mmCIF file of C-alpha atoms in Angstrom:
data_model
loop_
_atom_site.group_PDB
_atom_site.id
_atom_site.type_symbol
_atom_site.label_atom_id
_atom_site.label_comp_id
_atom_site.label_asym_id
_atom_site.label_seq_id
_atom_site.Cartn_x
_atom_site.Cartn_y
_atom_site.Cartn_z
ATOM 1 C CA UNK L 20 4.328 -0.669 -0.666
ATOM 2 C CA UNK L 21 5.461 -0.566 -4.418
ATOM 3 C CA UNK L 22 6.311 -4.227 -4.417
ATOM 4 C CA UNK L 23 3.418 -5.498 -2.751
ATOM 5 C CA UNK L 24 1.558 -3.942 -5.303
ATOM 6 C CA UNK L 25 3.460 -5.541 -8.403
ATOM 7 C CA UNK L 26 2.802 -9.172 -6.866
ATOM 8 C CA UNK L 27 -0.921 -8.331 -6.125
ATOM 9 C CA UNK L 28 -1.154 -7.162 -9.852
ATOM 10 C CA UNK L 29 -0.553 -10.997 -10.933
ATOM 11 C CA UNK L 30 -3.387 -12.513 -9.552
ATOM 12 C CA UNK L 31 -5.740 -11.687 -12.463
ATOM 13 C CA UNK L 32 -3.337 -13.082 -15.016
ATOM 14 C CA UNK L 33 -2.605 -16.048 -12.757
ATOM 15 C CA UNK L 34 -6.536 -16.778 -12.365
ATOM 16 C CA UNK L 35 -6.853 -17.425 -15.991
ATOM 17 C CA UNK L 36 -5.281 -20.360 -15.869
ATOM 18 C CA UNK L 37 -7.999 -21.701 -13.268
ATOM 19 C CA UNK L 38 -10.996 -20.995 -15.385
ATOM 20 C CA UNK L 39 -13.045 -23.555 -13.304
ATOM 21 C CA UNK L 40 -12.612 -22.213 -10.038
ATOM 22 C CA UNK L 41 -15.114 -19.518 -9.006
ATOM 23 C CA UNK L 42 -14.054 -16.102 -7.414
ATOM 24 C CA UNK L 43 -15.632 -16.974 -4.213
ATOM 25 C CA UNK L 44 -13.221 -19.908 -3.865
ATOM 26 C CA UNK L 45 -10.188 -17.952 -5.380
ATOM 27 C CA UNK L 46 -10.605 -15.036 -2.972
ATOM 28 C CA UNK L 47 -11.184 -17.377 0.127
ATOM 29 C CA UNK L 48 -8.075 -19.680 -0.855
ATOM 30 C CA UNK L 49 -5.965 -16.702 -1.595
ATOM 31 C CA UNK L 50 -6.989 -14.407 1.496
ATOM 32 C CA UNK L 51 -7.739 -17.259 3.748
ATOM 33 C CA UNK L 52 -4.811 -20.025 3.229
ATOM 34 C CA UNK L 53 -2.167 -16.710 2.979
ATOM 35 C CA UNK L 54 -3.831 -15.040 6.520
ATOM 36 C CA UNK L 55 -3.619 -18.301 8.129
ATOM 37 C CA UNK L 56 -0.036 -18.388 7.278
ATOM 38 C CA UNK L 57 0.903 -14.892 8.179
ATOM 39 C CA UNK L 58 -0.669 -15.800 11.558
ATOM 40 C CA UNK L 59 1.716 -19.205 12.001
ATOM 41 C CA UNK L 60 5.080 -17.392 10.998
ATOM 42 C CA UNK L 61 4.155 -14.766 13.055
ATOM 43 C CA UNK L 62 2.847 -16.659 16.183
ATOM 44 C CA UNK L 63 5.370 -16.032 18.493
ATOM 45 C CA UNK L 64 5.335 -12.187 17.939
ATOM 46 C CA UNK L 65 1.582 -12.068 18.745
ATOM 47 C CA UNK L 66 2.090 -14.519 21.632
ATOM 48 C CA UNK L 67 4.497 -11.548 23.029
ATOM 49 C CA UNK L 68 2.282 -8.811 22.364
ATOM 50 C CA UNK L 69 -1.047 -10.401 23.265
ATOM 51 C CA UNK L 70 -1.704 -8.143 26.008
ATOM 52 C CA UNK L 71 -1.369 -4.788 23.684
ATOM 53 C CA UNK L 72 -3.903 -6.661 20.929
ATOM 54 C CA UNK L 73 -6.366 -7.555 23.584
ATOM 55 C CA UNK L 74 -6.216 -3.727 24.464
ATOM 56 C CA UNK L 75 -7.107 -2.989 21.022
ATOM 57 C CA UNK L 76 -9.108 -5.730 20.529
ATOM 58 C CA UNK L 77 -11.898 -3.870 18.758
ATOM 59 C CA UNK L 78 -9.670 -2.918 16.190
ATOM 60 C CA UNK L 79 -8.278 -6.244 15.703
ATOM 61 C CA UNK L 80 -11.824 -7.542 15.200
ATOM 62 C CA UNK L 81 -13.013 -4.760 12.663
ATOM 63 C CA UNK L 82 -9.606 -5.289 10.671
ATOM 64 C CA UNK L 83 -10.315 -9.203 10.798
ATOM 65 C CA UNK L 84 -13.980 -8.711 9.501
ATOM 66 C CA UNK L 85 -12.677 -6.397 6.585
ATOM 67 C CA UNK L 86 -9.948 -8.991 5.656
ATOM 68 C CA UNK L 87 -12.830 -11.813 5.211
ATOM 69 C CA UNK L 88 -15.035 -9.651 3.481
ATOM 70 C CA UNK L 89 -12.766 -8.032 1.052
ATOM 71 C CA UNK L 90 -11.560 -10.946 -1.292
ATOM 72 C CA UNK L 91 -15.041 -12.211 -1.522
ATOM 73 C CA UNK L 92 -16.542 -8.739 -2.844
ATOM 74 C CA UNK L 93 -13.213 -7.567 -5.093
ATOM 75 C CA UNK L 94 -12.924 -11.327 -7.074
ATOM 76 C CA UNK L 95 -17.042 -11.185 -7.438
ATOM 77 C CA UNK L 96 -16.830 -7.586 -8.748
ATOM 78 C CA UNK L 97 -14.080 -8.570 -11.289
ATOM 79 C CA UNK L 98 -16.349 -11.681 -12.436
ATOM 80 C CA UNK L 99 -19.781 -9.764 -12.767
ATOM 81 C CA UNK L 100 -18.547 -6.684 -14.161
ATOM 82 C CA UNK L 101 -15.458 -7.262 -15.960
ATOM 83 C CA UNK L 102 -11.280 -7.127 -14.720
ATOM 84 C CA UNK L 103 -11.188 -3.769 -16.020
ATOM 85 C CA UNK L 104 -14.127 -2.057 -14.196
ATOM 86 C CA UNK L 105 -13.968 -4.713 -10.945
ATOM 87 C CA UNK L 106 -10.276 -3.763 -10.312
ATOM 88 C CA UNK L 107 -10.757 0.115 -11.396
ATOM 89 C CA UNK L 108 -13.794 0.658 -8.812
ATOM 90 C CA UNK L 109 -11.977 -1.881 -6.071
ATOM 91 C CA UNK L 110 -8.710 -0.600 -6.012
ATOM 92 C CA UNK L 111 -8.919 3.002 -7.715
ATOM 93 C CA UNK L 112 -11.731 4.750 -4.960
ATOM 94 C CA UNK L 113 -9.848 2.586 -1.905
ATOM 95 C CA UNK L 114 -7.239 5.828 -1.372
ATOM 96 C CA UNK L 115 -10.302 8.325 -1.489
ATOM 97 C CA UNK L 116 -12.004 5.812 1.324
ATOM 98 C CA UNK L 117 -8.666 5.735 3.299
ATOM 99 C CA UNK L 118 -8.467 9.537 3.348
ATOM 100 C CA UNK L 119 -12.240 9.885 4.477
ATOM 101 C CA UNK L 120 -11.653 7.123 7.684
ATOM 102 C CA UNK L 121 -8.168 8.963 8.308
ATOM 103 C CA UNK L 122 -10.231 12.585 8.118
ATOM 104 C CA UNK L 123 -13.036 11.321 10.336
ATOM 105 C CA UNK L 124 -11.237 8.807 12.952
ATOM 106 C CA UNK L 125 -7.718 10.127 12.927
ATOM 107 C CA UNK L 126 -8.155 13.613 11.948
ATOM 108 C CA UNK L 127 -5.781 13.883 9.772
ATOM 109 C CA UNK L 128 -5.344 16.570 7.252
ATOM 110 C CA UNK L 129 -4.707 15.737 3.523
ATOM 111 C CA UNK L 130 -1.657 17.178 1.782
ATOM 112 C CA UNK L 131 -1.571 18.858 -1.549
ATOM 113 C CA UNK L 132 1.187 16.052 -2.436
ATOM 114 C CA UNK L 133 -1.296 13.377 -1.801
ATOM 115 C CA UNK L 134 -4.373 15.268 -3.265
ATOM 116 C CA UNK L 135 -1.842 15.451 -6.298
ATOM 117 C CA UNK L 136 -0.657 11.800 -6.783
ATOM 118 C CA UNK L 137 -4.370 10.746 -6.081
ATOM 119 C CA UNK L 138 -5.497 12.781 -8.962
ATOM 120 C CA UNK L 139 -3.019 11.474 -10.807
ATOM 121 C CA UNK L 140 -3.500 7.968 -10.126
ATOM 122 C CA UNK L 141 -7.665 8.241 -10.479
ATOM 123 C CA UNK L 142 -7.368 9.948 -13.652
ATOM 124 C CA UNK L 143 -4.912 6.969 -14.985
ATOM 125 C CA UNK L 144 -6.708 4.192 -13.327
ATOM 126 C CA UNK L 145 -9.905 5.412 -15.262
ATOM 127 C CA UNK L 146 -8.338 5.934 -18.416
ATOM 128 C CA UNK L 147 -7.110 2.498 -18.342
ATOM 129 C CA UNK L 148 -10.267 1.129 -17.180
ATOM 130 C CA UNK L 149 -11.845 3.172 -20.462
ATOM 131 C CA UNK L 150 -9.059 1.670 -22.633
ATOM 132 C CA UNK L 151 -9.976 -1.796 -21.629
ATOM 133 C CA UNK L 152 -14.002 -1.241 -22.154
ATOM 134 C CA UNK L 153 -13.378 -0.090 -25.833
ATOM 135 C CA UNK L 154 -11.082 -3.336 -26.089
ATOM 136 C CA UNK L 155 -13.995 -5.787 -24.815
ATOM 137 C CA UNK L 156 -16.697 -3.627 -26.704
ATOM 138 C CA UNK L 157 -18.655 -5.835 -29.072
ATOM 139 C CA UNK L 158 -17.849 -8.925 -27.392
ATOM 140 C CA UNK L 159 -20.472 -11.415 -27.541
ATOM 141 C CA UNK L 160 -19.967 -12.537 -23.910
ATOM 142 C CA UNK L 161 -20.364 -9.075 -22.251
ATOM 143 C CA UNK L 162 -22.035 -8.903 -19.032
ATOM 144 C CA UNK L 163 -25.584 -7.922 -18.730
ATOM 145 C CA UNK L 164 -26.238 -4.014 -16.953
ATOM 146 C CA UNK L 165 -27.531 -5.630 -14.226
ATOM 147 C CA UNK L 166 -24.134 -7.671 -13.204
ATOM 148 C CA UNK L 167 -22.402 -4.797 -14.166
ATOM 149 C CA UNK L 168 -24.163 -2.862 -11.628
ATOM 150 C CA UNK L 169 -23.950 -5.600 -9.008
ATOM 151 C CA UNK L 170 -20.048 -5.731 -9.910
ATOM 152 C CA UNK L 171 -19.744 -1.842 -9.451
ATOM 153 C CA UNK L 172 -21.688 -1.987 -5.902
ATOM 154 C CA UNK L 173 -19.300 -5.057 -4.727
ATOM 155 C CA UNK L 174 -16.425 -3.271 -6.229
ATOM 156 C CA UNK L 175 -17.026 -0.271 -3.632
ATOM 157 C CA UNK L 176 -17.210 -2.613 -0.720
ATOM 158 C CA UNK L 177 -14.112 -4.027 -1.760
ATOM 159 C CA UNK L 178 -12.851 -0.546 -1.573
ATOM 160 C CA UNK L 179 -14.344 0.303 1.798
ATOM 161 C CA UNK L 180 -13.028 -3.029 3.226
ATOM 162 C CA UNK L 181 -9.359 -2.577 2.017
ATOM 163 C CA UNK L 182 -9.290 0.756 3.389
ATOM 164 C CA UNK L 183 -10.428 0.009 6.646
ATOM 165 C CA UNK L 184 -8.247 -3.422 7.242
ATOM 166 C CA UNK L 185 -5.206 -1.263 5.789
ATOM 167 C CA UNK L 186 -6.256 1.793 8.669
ATOM 168 C CA UNK L 187 -6.924 -0.940 11.232
ATOM 169 C CA UNK L 188 -3.338 -2.552 10.712
ATOM 170 C CA UNK L 189 -1.726 0.921 10.545
ATOM 171 C CA UNK L 190 -3.680 2.201 13.804
ATOM 172 C CA UNK L 191 -2.055 -1.157 15.502
ATOM 173 C CA UNK L 192 1.539 -0.546 14.233
ATOM 174 C CA UNK L 193 1.238 3.146 15.323
ATOM 175 C CA UNK L 194 0.095 2.494 18.814
ATOM 176 C CA UNK L 195 3.331 -0.102 19.538
ATOM 177 C CA UNK L 196 2.528 -3.325 17.961
ATOM 178 C CA UNK L 197 4.869 -4.943 15.417
ATOM 179 C CA UNK L 198 4.195 -4.729 11.920
ATOM 180 C CA UNK L 199 4.429 -8.950 11.860
ATOM 181 C CA UNK L 200 2.164 -9.289 14.694
ATOM 182 C CA UNK L 201 -0.530 -6.635 13.771
ATOM 183 C CA UNK L 202 -0.514 -8.258 10.408
ATOM 184 C CA UNK L 203 -0.517 -11.921 11.273
ATOM 185 C CA UNK L 204 -3.423 -11.598 14.203
ATOM 186 C CA UNK L 205 -5.609 -9.227 11.569
ATOM 187 C CA UNK L 206 -5.338 -11.664 8.523
ATOM 188 C CA UNK L 207 -4.900 -14.561 10.934
ATOM 189 C CA UNK L 208 -8.364 -14.193 12.118
ATOM 190 C CA UNK L 209 -9.758 -12.694 8.851
ATOM 191 C CA UNK L 210 -8.496 -16.172 7.176
ATOM 192 C CA UNK L 211 -10.359 -18.251 9.706
ATOM 193 C CA UNK L 212 -13.395 -16.309 8.993
ATOM 194 C CA UNK L 213 -13.068 -17.459 5.417
ATOM 195 C CA UNK L 214 -12.256 -21.299 5.946
ATOM 196 C CA UNK L 215 -16.391 -21.800 6.139
ATOM 197 C CA UNK L 216 -16.261 -20.298 2.374
ATOM 198 C CA UNK L 217 -13.367 -22.134 1.234
ATOM 199 C CA UNK L 218 -14.708 -25.493 2.746
ATOM 200 C CA UNK L 219 -18.056 -25.137 0.570
ATOM 201 C CA UNK L 220 -16.627 -23.503 -2.569
ATOM 202 C CA UNK L 221 -13.182 -24.859 -3.117
ATOM 203 C CA UNK L 222 -13.915 -28.299 -4.210
ATOM 204 C CA UNK L 223 -12.590 -27.199 -7.722
ATOM 205 C CA UNK L 224 -9.348 -26.023 -6.274
ATOM 206 C CA UNK L 225 -7.988 -29.618 -5.683
ATOM 207 C CA UNK L 226 -9.830 -31.091 -8.909
ATOM 208 C CA UNK L 227 -6.669 -31.105 -10.809
ATOM 209 C CA UNK L 228 -3.168 -29.899 -10.689
ATOM 210 C CA UNK L 229 -3.038 -26.642 -12.684
ATOM 211 C CA UNK L 230 -5.750 -25.617 -10.180
ATOM 212 C CA UNK L 231 -4.012 -26.501 -7.014
ATOM 213 C CA UNK L 232 -1.231 -24.697 -8.630
ATOM 214 C CA UNK L 233 -2.975 -21.399 -9.084
ATOM 215 C CA UNK L 234 -4.747 -21.696 -5.637
ATOM 216 C CA UNK L 235 -1.284 -22.694 -3.785
ATOM 217 C CA UNK L 236 0.360 -19.417 -5.803
ATOM 218 C CA UNK L 237 -2.620 -17.157 -4.895
ATOM 219 C CA UNK L 238 -2.005 -17.748 -1.033
ATOM 220 C CA UNK L 239 1.891 -18.006 -1.152
ATOM 221 C CA UNK L 240 3.224 -15.240 -3.578
ATOM 222 C CA UNK L 241 0.947 -12.490 -3.748
ATOM 223 C CA UNK L 242 -1.505 -12.824 -0.247
ATOM 224 C CA UNK L 243 1.542 -14.138 1.838
ATOM 225 C CA UNK L 244 4.512 -12.202 0.673
ATOM 226 C CA UNK L 245 2.583 -9.404 -0.680
ATOM 227 C CA UNK L 246 1.508 -8.733 2.660
ATOM 228 C CA UNK L 247 4.167 -9.101 4.404
ATOM 229 C CA UNK L 248 5.499 -6.381 2.574
ATOM 230 C CA UNK L 249 2.347 -4.262 2.891
ATOM 231 C CA UNK L 250 2.969 -4.417 6.743
ATOM 232 C CA UNK L 251 6.285 -3.410 6.409
ATOM 233 C CA UNK L 252 5.177 -0.329 4.480
ATOM 234 C CA UNK L 253 2.660 0.493 6.861
ATOM 235 C CA UNK L 254 5.260 1.180 9.668
ATOM 236 C CA UNK L 255 6.544 3.979 7.295
ATOM 237 C CA UNK L 256 3.279 5.627 5.456
ATOM 238 C CA UNK L 257 -0.185 6.179 6.278
ATOM 239 C CA UNK L 258 -2.962 4.206 5.115
ATOM 240 C CA UNK L 259 -3.963 6.514 2.781
ATOM 241 C CA UNK L 260 -0.791 6.584 1.236
ATOM 242 C CA UNK L 261 -0.384 3.090 0.966
ATOM 243 C CA UNK L 262 -3.698 2.535 -0.946
ATOM 244 C CA UNK L 263 -2.470 5.314 -3.493
ATOM 245 C CA UNK L 264 0.482 3.388 -4.183
ATOM 246 C CA UNK L 265 -1.621 0.429 -4.747
ATOM 247 C CA UNK L 266 -2.973 2.013 -7.915
ATOM 248 C CA UNK L 267 0.007 0.375 -8.935
ATOM 249 C CA UNK L 268 -1.601 -2.646 -9.427
ATOM 250 C CA UNK L 269 -4.424 -2.274 -11.985
ATOM 251 C CA UNK L 270 -1.391 -1.122 -14.018
ATOM 252 C CA UNK L 271 0.501 -4.121 -13.752
ATOM 253 C CA UNK L 272 -2.213 -6.482 -14.352
ATOM 254 C CA UNK L 273 -2.676 -4.556 -17.652
ATOM 255 C CA UNK L 274 0.651 -5.111 -18.641
ATOM 256 C CA UNK L 275 0.983 -8.868 -17.522
ATOM 257 C CA UNK L 276 -2.402 -9.413 -19.630
ATOM 258 C CA UNK L 277 -0.783 -7.902 -22.763
ATOM 259 C CA UNK L 278 2.474 -9.910 -22.237
ATOM 260 C CA UNK L 279 1.487 -13.314 -21.105
ATOM 261 C CA UNK L 280 -2.249 -13.581 -22.009
ATOM 262 C CA UNK L 281 -1.914 -11.591 -25.261
ATOM 263 C CA UNK L 282 -4.461 -9.232 -24.860
ATOM 264 C CA UNK L 283 -4.116 -5.766 -26.681
ATOM 265 C CA UNK L 284 -3.961 -2.473 -24.873
ATOM 266 C CA UNK L 285 -5.157 0.782 -27.045
ATOM 267 C CA UNK L 286 -2.576 3.845 -26.743
ATOM 268 C CA UNK L 287 -5.349 5.359 -24.635
ATOM 269 C CA UNK L 288 -4.648 2.372 -21.968
ATOM 270 C CA UNK L 289 -0.579 3.353 -21.867
ATOM 271 C CA UNK L 290 -1.181 6.966 -21.195
ATOM 272 C CA UNK L 291 -3.695 6.025 -17.983
ATOM 273 C CA UNK L 292 -0.500 3.589 -17.361
ATOM 274 C CA UNK L 293 2.051 6.642 -17.551
ATOM 275 C CA UNK L 294 -0.328 8.521 -15.358
ATOM 276 C CA UNK L 295 -0.415 6.127 -12.781
ATOM 277 C CA UNK L 296 3.462 6.055 -12.675
ATOM 278 C CA UNK L 297 3.462 9.978 -12.256
ATOM 279 C CA UNK L 298 1.150 9.282 -9.165
ATOM 280 C CA UNK L 299 3.566 7.125 -7.897
ATOM 281 C CA UNK L 300 6.289 9.127 -8.875
ATOM 282 C CA UNK L 301 4.923 12.221 -6.806
ATOM 283 C CA UNK L 302 4.275 10.168 -3.907
ATOM 284 C CA UNK L 303 7.349 8.385 -3.389
ATOM 285 C CA UNK L 304 10.148 11.160 -4.269
ATOM 286 C CA UNK L 305 11.650 12.292 -0.836
ATOM 287 C CA UNK L 306 11.301 15.359 0.300
ATOM 288 C CA UNK L 307 12.471 17.431 3.015
ATOM 289 C CA UNK L 308 10.151 18.469 5.681
ATOM 290 C CA UNK L 309 9.812 22.155 6.694
ATOM 291 C CA UNK L 310 11.251 21.436 9.672
ATOM 292 C CA UNK L 311 14.396 19.894 8.129
ATOM 293 C CA UNK L 312 14.625 22.569 6.266
ATOM 294 C CA UNK L 313 14.684 25.325 8.368
ATOM 295 C CA UNK L 314 16.999 23.442 11.177
ATOM 296 C CA UNK L 315 19.232 23.067 8.073
ATOM 297 C CA UNK L 316 19.174 27.091 7.757
ATOM 298 C CA UNK L 317 19.620 27.921 11.428
ATOM 299 C CA UNK L 318 22.559 25.341 11.272
ATOM 300 C CA UNK L 319 24.015 27.239 8.127
ATOM 301 C CA UNK L 320 23.493 30.735 10.181
ATOM 302 C CA UNK L 321 25.244 29.739 13.289
ATOM 303 C CA UNK L 322 28.375 28.678 11.068
ATOM 304 C CA UNK L 323 28.529 31.831 9.631
ATOM 305 C CA UNK L 324 28.070 33.777 13.018
ATOM 306 C CA UNK L 325 30.497 31.625 14.383
ATOM 307 C CA UNK L 326 32.961 32.119 11.346
ATOM 308 C CA UNK L 327 32.574 35.684 11.093
ATOM 309 C CA UNK L 328 33.315 35.894 15.228
ATOM 310 C CA UNK L 329 36.295 33.908 14.240
ATOM 311 C CA UNK L 330 37.603 36.244 11.615
ATOM 312 C CA UNK L 331 37.095 39.311 13.956
ATOM 313 C CA UNK L 332 38.877 37.544 16.818
ATOM 314 C CA UNK L 333 42.037 37.012 14.467
ATOM 315 C CA UNK L 334 41.868 40.686 13.264
ATOM 316 C CA UNK L 335 42.359 41.751 16.649
ATOM 317 C CA UNK L 336 44.942 39.477 17.622
ATOM 318 C CA UNK L 337 48.530 40.776 18.101
ATOM 319 C CA UNK L 338 50.991 40.474 15.269
ATOM 320 C CA UNK L 339 53.067 38.596 14.867
ATOM 321 C CA UNK L 340 51.915 35.186 16.402
ATOM 322 C CA UNK L 341 54.694 32.824 17.313
ATOM 323 C CA UNK L 342 54.238 29.307 16.951
ATOM 324 C CA UNK L 343 54.673 29.314 20.768
ATOM 325 C CA UNK L 344 52.120 31.871 21.768
ATOM 326 C CA UNK L 345 49.171 31.121 23.970
ATOM 327 C CA UNK L 346 47.038 32.749 21.909
ATOM 328 C CA UNK L 347 48.018 30.211 18.927
ATOM 329 C CA UNK L 348 47.733 27.291 21.106
ATOM 330 C CA UNK L 349 44.292 28.200 21.997
ATOM 331 C CA UNK L 350 43.147 28.705 18.308
ATOM 332 C CA UNK L 351 44.410 25.354 17.767
#
């Protein structure tokens, strides 16, 4: 999950190398081509598990529609409201959307550990957003209030759709579908839905080699490789934890903007990144379950009982004991 978030965090910086390509084209190329490639690689597994996928066709279709809507809303949100605000709204509110979906549909209770990690991550992400906004204050190219409001609305759509396809993929995996078959079917259908958008808006992607390189990178690295890692991670953690771990993405994006693009991040922003790291530490630190601890205590108690019984038995044994005695052979 963390590796996928790092790959996703590179998209904003890479997109700056193709300023002539619009947000719809970037989103359709990244998620559309990446999704189709996932389906192609996973085709044998999808064919083998076709009966299970057909039995859960509603979940597959819901995930596919969410995959198609997410990149269009996400990249448009960043284009209208700015990278900082668009990323924070889209990624920062996704854990809350995932938690609501799991609570309503799966009746999953939220743990204190998740709530603490989500609170730290959201606080850090908001601080990062404030720092980015303060840095950009007074910029003559600042967006209007109407564009910002529309961007925030699209960011909320992106957050909900991100939570939906994460939940859909996790549900398929938890019901016996392999991670690659689940991700390939959901993202492959989503990629098919994005093809018309790519055909209508993707001309700038082939207008120059730099633009084509950006589109190729987006499809292969953050979307294909990133979501393969994401699918593997969903085998082991619930969707709400997965979306919370993705809060690393805006932190990575901010650091890359400083190191590669040359932007400056105020100290307040670095504090926000520290909170995000704290969130990740809370959620990823191994923790023994109460049942494991209870079993360990039970084993220790049994060992003590056996040890005491052995001591009492030895104390009651006749003395001296010769090496050839039956008692010594029994103890051995």
